[in-house]
PDB file of C-alpha atoms in Angstrom:
ATOM      1  CA  MET Z   1      88.543 195.498  60.564  1.00  0.00           C
ATOM      2  CA  LYS Z   2      90.171 195.276  57.161  1.00  0.00           C
ATOM      3  CA  TYR Z   3      93.242 193.185  56.992  1.00  0.00           C
ATOM      4  CA  ARG Z   4      96.281 193.497  54.818  1.00  0.00           C
ATOM      5  CA  GLU Z   5      98.318 190.516  53.313  1.00  0.00           C
ATOM      6  CA  ASP Z   6     101.642 192.472  53.687  1.00  0.00           C
ATOM      7  CA  ALA Z   7     101.388 194.006  57.184  1.00  0.00           C
ATOM      8  CA  SER Z   8     100.092 193.264  60.584  1.00  0.00           C
ATOM      9  CA  LEU Z   9      98.348 195.255  63.245  1.00  0.00           C
ATOM     10  CA  TYR Z  10     100.366 196.005  66.562  1.00  0.00           C
ATOM     11  CA  PHE Z  11     100.048 198.157  69.571  1.00  0.00           C
ATOM     12  CA  ILE Z  12     102.311 198.817  72.494  1.00  0.00           C
ATOM     13  CA  ALA Z  13     101.204 198.495  76.233  1.00  0.00           C
ATOM     14  CA  VAL Z  14     102.057 198.015  79.674  1.00  0.00           C
ATOM     15  CA  VAL Z  15     100.612 194.525  80.965  1.00  0.00           C
ATOM     16  CA  PRO Z  16     100.210 193.737  84.476  1.00  0.00           C
ATOM     17  CA  PRO Z  17     101.484 190.570  86.165  1.00  0.00           C
ATOM     18  CA  GLU Z  18      99.804 187.292  85.731  1.00  0.00           C
ATOM     19  CA  GLY Z  19      97.847 187.366  88.902  1.00  0.00           C
ATOM     20  CA  ILE Z  20      96.535 190.856  88.499  1.00  0.00           C
ATOM     21  CA  ALA Z  21      95.810 190.142  84.906  1.00  0.00           C
ATOM     22  CA  THR Z  22      93.914 187.048  85.964  1.00  0.00           C
ATOM     23  CA  GLU Z  23      91.729 189.151  88.333  1.00  0.00           C
ATOM     24  CA  ILE Z  24      91.093 191.843  85.662  1.00  0.00           C
ATOM     25  CA  ASN Z  25      90.040 189.159  83.379  1.00  0.00           C
ATOM     26  CA  LYS Z  26      87.505 187.912  85.833  1.00  0.00           C
ATOM     27  CA  ILE Z  27      86.009 191.642  85.803  1.00  0.00           C
ATOM     28  CA  LYS Z  28      85.884 191.425  82.150  1.00  0.00           C
ATOM     29  CA  GLU Z  29      84.144 187.905  82.048  1.00  0.00           C
ATOM     30  CA  ASP Z  30      81.447 189.516  84.542  1.00  0.00           C
ATOM     31  CA  PHE Z  31      80.854 192.175  81.843  1.00  0.00           C
ATOM     32  CA  ALA Z  32      80.513 189.573  79.300  1.00  0.00           C
ATOM     33  CA  ILE Z  33      78.132 187.428  81.218  1.00  0.00           C
ATOM     34  CA  ASN Z  34      76.055 190.010  82.970  1.00  0.00           C
ATOM     35  CA  TYR Z  35      76.200 193.069  80.696  1.00  0.00           C
ATOM     36  CA  ARG Z  36      76.582 191.571  77.415  1.00  0.00           C
ATOM     37  CA  SER Z  37      80.000 193.348  76.851  1.00  0.00           C
ATOM     38  CA  LYS Z  38      82.519 190.933  75.751  1.00  0.00           C
ATOM     39  CA  TYR Z  39      84.665 192.820  73.284  1.00  0.00           C
ATOM     40  CA  ALA Z  40      87.337 193.610  76.089  1.00  0.00           C
ATOM     41  CA  LEU Z  41      88.205 189.991  76.125  1.00  0.00           C
ATOM     42  CA  LYS Z  42      89.791 190.247  72.840  1.00  0.00           C
ATOM     43  CA  ALA Z  43      93.004 191.646  74.451  1.00  0.00           C
ATOM     44  CA  PRO Z  44      94.806 190.879  77.657  1.00  0.00           C
ATOM     45  CA  PRO Z  45      94.420 193.413  80.440  1.00  0.00           C
ATOM     46  CA  HIS Z  46      96.719 196.430  79.513  1.00  0.00           C
ATOM     47  CA  ILE Z  47      97.471 200.157  79.668  1.00  0.00           C
ATOM     48  CA  THR Z  48      97.820 201.293  76.215  1.00  0.00           C
ATOM     49  CA  LEU Z  49     101.100 203.458  75.257  1.00  0.00           C
ATOM     50  CA  HIS Z  50     100.589 203.391  71.487  1.00  0.00           C
ATOM     51  CA  MET Z  51      97.283 202.822  69.796  1.00  0.00           C
ATOM     52  CA  PRO Z  52      96.994 200.113  66.978  1.00  0.00           C
ATOM     53  CA  PHE Z  53      99.032 200.697  64.061  1.00  0.00           C
ATOM     54  CA  TRP Z  54     100.012 198.619  60.825  1.00  0.00           C
ATOM     55  CA  TRP Z  55     103.559 197.720  60.225  1.00  0.00           C
ATOM     56  CA  LYS Z  56     104.943 195.836  57.133  1.00  0.00           C
ATOM     57  CA  ASP Z  57     105.741 192.032  57.823  1.00  0.00           C
ATOM     58  CA  ASP Z  58     109.022 192.273  56.075  1.00  0.00           C
ATOM     59  CA  ARG Z  59     110.112 195.129  58.458  1.00  0.00           C
ATOM     60  CA  ALA Z  60     109.118 193.380  61.660  1.00  0.00           C
ATOM     61  CA  ASP Z  61     112.745 193.100  62.857  1.00  0.00           C
ATOM     62  CA  GLU Z  62     113.083 196.949  62.499  1.00  0.00           C
ATOM     63  CA  LEU Z  63     110.213 197.273  64.886  1.00  0.00           C
ATOM     64  CA  ILE Z  64     111.575 194.648  67.387  1.00  0.00           C
ATOM     65  CA  ASN Z  65     114.901 196.407  67.393  1.00  0.00           C
ATOM     66  CA  PHE Z  66     113.554 199.937  67.827  1.00  0.00           C
ATOM     67  CA  MET Z  67     111.572 198.629  70.888  1.00  0.00           C
ATOM     68  CA  GLN Z  68     114.624 196.824  72.394  1.00  0.00           C
ATOM     69  CA  ASN Z  69     116.822 199.915  71.971  1.00  0.00           C
ATOM     70  CA  PHE Z  70     113.906 202.271  73.208  1.00  0.00           C
ATOM     71  CA  ASN Z  71     113.562 200.322  76.615  1.00  0.00           C
ATOM     72  CA  MET Z  72     117.318 200.060  77.142  1.00  0.00           C
ATOM     73  CA  GLY Z  73     118.153 201.853  80.300  1.00  0.00           C
ATOM     74  CA  LYS Z  74     114.705 202.751  81.313  1.00  0.00           C
ATOM     75  CA  GLU Z  75     113.991 202.373  85.270  1.00  0.00           C
ATOM     76  CA  ALA Z  76     111.419 200.275  86.514  1.00  0.00           C
ATOM     77  CA  PHE Z  77     108.628 202.089  88.444  1.00  0.00           C
ATOM     78  CA  LYS Z  78     105.654 201.245  90.571  1.00  0.00           C
ATOM     79  CA  LEU Z  79     102.183 201.543  89.193  1.00  0.00           C
ATOM     80  CA  GLN Z  80      98.737 201.456  91.011  1.00  0.00           C
ATOM     81  CA  LEU Z  81      95.347 200.444  89.865  1.00  0.00           C
ATOM     82  CA  GLN Z  82      92.668 202.021  91.788  1.00  0.00           C
ATOM     83  CA  ASN Z  83      88.771 201.432  91.573  1.00  0.00           C
ATOM     84  CA  PHE Z  84      86.650 201.998  88.533  1.00  0.00           C
ATOM     85  CA  ASN Z  85      85.760 204.898  86.304  1.00  0.00           C
ATOM     86  CA  HIS Z  86      84.211 205.498  82.926  1.00  0.00           C
ATOM     87  CA  PHE Z  87      84.271 207.584  79.479  1.00  0.00           C
ATOM     88  CA  GLY Z  88      80.628 208.414  78.711  1.00  0.00           C
ATOM     89  CA  LYS Z  89      78.309 205.388  78.576  1.00  0.00           C
ATOM     90  CA  ARG Z  90      80.561 203.264  76.302  1.00  0.00           C
ATOM     91  CA  VAL Z  91      83.732 202.421  78.372  1.00  0.00           C
ATOM     92  CA  ILE Z  92      84.186 201.209  81.889  1.00  0.00           C
ATOM     93  CA  TYR Z  93      87.824 201.056  83.092  1.00  0.00           C
ATOM     94  CA  VAL Z  94      89.994 200.185  86.082  1.00  0.00           C
ATOM     95  CA  ASP Z  95      91.441 203.486  86.932  1.00  0.00           C
ATOM     96  CA  VAL Z  96      95.267 204.190  86.992  1.00  0.00           C
ATOM     97  CA  GLU Z  97      96.632 206.294  89.641  1.00  0.00           C
ATOM     98  CA  LYS Z  98      98.563 209.372  88.255  1.00  0.00           C
ATOM     99  CA  ASN Z  99     102.155 208.641  87.726  1.00  0.00           C
ATOM    100  CA  PHE Z 100     104.993 210.628  86.494  1.00  0.00           C
ATOM    101  CA  TYR Z 101     107.024 208.018  85.209  1.00  0.00           C
ATOM    102  CA  LEU Z 102     104.261 206.297  83.206  1.00  0.00           C
ATOM    103  CA  ASN Z 103     103.653 209.729  81.625  1.00  0.00           C
ATOM    104  CA  LYS Z 104     107.108 210.112  80.759  1.00  0.00           C
ATOM    105  CA  LEU Z 105     107.277 206.603  79.317  1.00  0.00           C
ATOM    106  CA  TYR Z 106     104.254 207.443  77.047  1.00  0.00           C
ATOM    107  CA  ASN Z 107     105.752 210.859  75.927  1.00  0.00           C
ATOM    108  CA  GLN Z 108     109.183 209.463  75.209  1.00  0.00           C
ATOM    109  CA  LEU Z 109     107.676 206.572  73.239  1.00  0.00           C
ATOM    110  CA  ALA Z 110     105.459 208.773  71.120  1.00  0.00           C
ATOM    111  CA  GLY Z 111     108.314 210.999  70.204  1.00  0.00           C
ATOM    112  CA  ALA Z 112     110.926 208.275  69.576  1.00  0.00           C
ATOM    113  CA  ILE Z 113     108.512 206.098  67.396  1.00  0.00           C
ATOM    114  CA  ARG Z 114     107.567 209.004  65.524  1.00  0.00           C
ATOM    115  CA  LYS Z 115     110.935 210.184  64.750  1.00  0.00           C
ATOM    116  CA  SER Z 116     112.616 206.668  64.273  1.00  0.00           C
ATOM    117  CA  LEU Z 117     109.846 204.838  62.556  1.00  0.00           C
ATOM    118  CA  GLY Z 118     107.407 207.571  61.278  1.00  0.00           C
ATOM    119  CA  ILE Z 119     104.514 205.966  63.454  1.00  0.00           C
ATOM    120  CA  THR Z 120     102.116 208.443  64.967  1.00  0.00           C
ATOM    121  CA  ASN Z 121      99.679 207.958  67.943  1.00  0.00           C
ATOM    122  CA  GLN Z 122      96.801 209.630  65.899  1.00  0.00           C
ATOM    123  CA  ALA Z 123      93.986 208.776  68.334  1.00  0.00           C
ATOM    124  CA  TYR Z 124      95.723 210.434  71.104  1.00  0.00           C
ATOM    125  CA  LYS Z 125      96.905 213.552  69.051  1.00  0.00           C
ATOM    126  CA  ASP Z 126      94.361 216.041  70.109  1.00  0.00           C
ATOM    127  CA  ARG Z 127      93.775 214.713  73.679  1.00  0.00           C
ATOM    128  CA  PRO Z 128      95.786 214.101  76.706  1.00  0.00           C
ATOM    129  CA  PHE Z 129      97.181 210.819  77.777  1.00  0.00           C
ATOM    130  CA  HIS Z 130      94.647 209.130  80.086  1.00  0.00           C
ATOM    131  CA  PRO Z 131      95.930 205.781  81.300  1.00  0.00           C
ATOM    132  CA  HIS Z 132      93.360 203.258  82.074  1.00  0.00           C
ATOM    133  CA  MET Z 133      92.876 199.460  81.947  1.00  0.00           C
ATOM    134  CA  THR Z 134      89.471 198.900  79.905  1.00  0.00           C
ATOM    135  CA  VAL Z 135      86.985 196.282  81.209  1.00  0.00           C
ATOM    136  CA  ALA Z 136      84.059 197.024  79.074  1.00  0.00           C
ATOM    137  CA  PHE Z 137      83.840 199.024  75.743  1.00  0.00           C
ATOM    138  CA  LYS Z 138      82.646 198.952  72.188  1.00  0.00           C
ATOM    139  CA  ASP Z 139      79.774 196.595  72.610  1.00  0.00           C
ATOM    140  CA  LEU Z 140      78.572 198.012  75.991  1.00  0.00           C
ATOM    141  CA  ARG Z 141      75.285 199.432  75.275  1.00  0.00           C
ATOM    142  CA  PRO Z 142      73.880 202.524  77.109  1.00  0.00           C
ATOM    143  CA  GLY Z 143      71.274 200.502  78.841  1.00  0.00           C
ATOM    144  CA  GLU Z 144      73.730 198.006  79.994  1.00  0.00           C
ATOM    145  CA  PHE Z 145      76.205 200.665  81.141  1.00  0.00           C
ATOM    146  CA  ASN Z 146      73.227 202.097  83.285  1.00  0.00           C
ATOM    147  CA  ASN Z 147      72.823 198.431  84.949  1.00  0.00           C
ATOM    148  CA  ALA Z 148      76.592 198.031  85.392  1.00  0.00           C
ATOM    149  CA  TRP Z 149      77.943 201.295  86.506  1.00  0.00           C
ATOM    150  CA  PRO Z 150      75.891 201.507  89.881  1.00  0.00           C
ATOM    151  CA  VAL Z 151      77.450 198.130  90.669  1.00  0.00           C
ATOM    152  CA  TYR Z 152      80.983 199.172  89.783  1.00  0.00           C
ATOM    153  CA  ALA Z 153      80.918 202.755  90.688  1.00  0.00           C
ATOM    154  CA  ASP Z 154      81.643 202.221  94.446  1.00  0.00           C
ATOM    155  CA  LYS Z 155      83.327 198.816  94.179  1.00  0.00           C
ATOM    156  CA  LYS Z 156      86.683 198.965  95.593  1.00  0.00           C
ATOM    157  CA  LEU Z 157      89.823 197.648  93.898  1.00  0.00           C
ATOM    158  CA  HIS Z 158      93.525 198.157  94.478  1.00  0.00           C
ATOM    159  CA  TYR Z 159      96.758 196.724  92.951  1.00  0.00           C
ATOM    160  CA  GLU Z 160     100.197 197.774  92.768  1.00  0.00           C
ATOM    161  CA  PHE Z 161     102.665 196.285  90.328  1.00  0.00           C
ATOM    162  CA  LYS Z 162     106.384 196.979  89.215  1.00  0.00           C
ATOM    163  CA  VAL Z 163     106.559 198.190  85.481  1.00  0.00           C
ATOM    164  CA  ASP Z 164     109.843 196.938  84.224  1.00  0.00           C
ATOM    165  CA  HIS Z 165     108.862 196.141  80.577  1.00  0.00           C
ATOM    166  CA  THR Z 166     106.609 197.038  77.855  1.00  0.00           C
ATOM    167  CA  VAL Z 167     104.731 194.532  75.360  1.00  0.00           C
ATOM    168  CA  LEU Z 168     104.168 194.751  71.880  1.00  0.00           C
ATOM    169  CA  LEU Z 169     100.842 192.897  71.121  1.00  0.00           C
ATOM    170  CA  LYS Z 170      99.966 191.854  67.617  1.00  0.00           C
ATOM    171  CA  HIS Z 171      96.201 191.098  66.223  1.00  0.00           C
ATOM    172  CA  ASP Z 172      95.844 187.454  64.841  1.00  0.00           C
ATOM    173  CA  GLY Z 173      92.715 188.364  62.960  1.00  0.00           C
ATOM    174  CA  GLN Z 174      90.506 187.555  65.870  1.00  0.00           C
ATOM    175  CA  ILE Z 175      92.246 188.608  69.253  1.00  0.00           C
ATOM    176  CA  TRP Z 176      95.351 190.616  70.428  1.00  0.00           C
ATOM    177  CA  LEU Z 177      98.185 188.339  71.606  1.00  0.00           C
ATOM    178  CA  PRO Z 178     101.511 189.365  73.227  1.00  0.00           C
ATOM    179  CA  HIS Z 179     104.227 189.069  70.500  1.00  0.00           C
ATOM    180  CA  SER Z 180     107.307 190.388  72.369  1.00  0.00           C
ATOM    181  CA  HIS Z 181     108.387 191.682  75.741  1.00  0.00           C
ATOM    182  CA  PHE Z 182     110.926 194.481  75.988  1.00  0.00           C
ATOM    183  CA  PRO Z 183     112.544 194.480  79.529  1.00  0.00           C
ATOM    184  CA  PHE Z 184     113.891 197.937  80.782  1.00  0.00           C
TER     185      PHE Z 184
END
């Protein structure tokens, strides 16, 4: 990934509470150890609301103010994580139960950030929002997928948590770190 001296790479997400995040990280570690797929460990467990984008460092306050104002007055909602699924043979993820409020938040954010800051969610432009929590991707080879998927296909998982904030994550050159939390 090419880095710029005058800008930082960010993305916006829903991050589960610490206890659930710890459990999801254990699953990511299993993929790293047993299926040689460690790339997912470079970010905390999350559901992406806005794909990564570059933002000029001298305008960081503008981005923070936008997120604070955007989240103001939003209502908290419950979200459920249920079992595992995959995209092709390259991504395995914890599935997110369909949720009207999460979809609404995603759509409102996409419109507001495009209108206010000129940032577009290009990767999602031509496909519907499919919320998920990735546990293996990028470096998951098809052969390792074939080994992992039979193990995870029928594995049961269920978590429920309250979404009452969003998180702005920032890339430090190696990994993604939470930068700012924005309560509803």
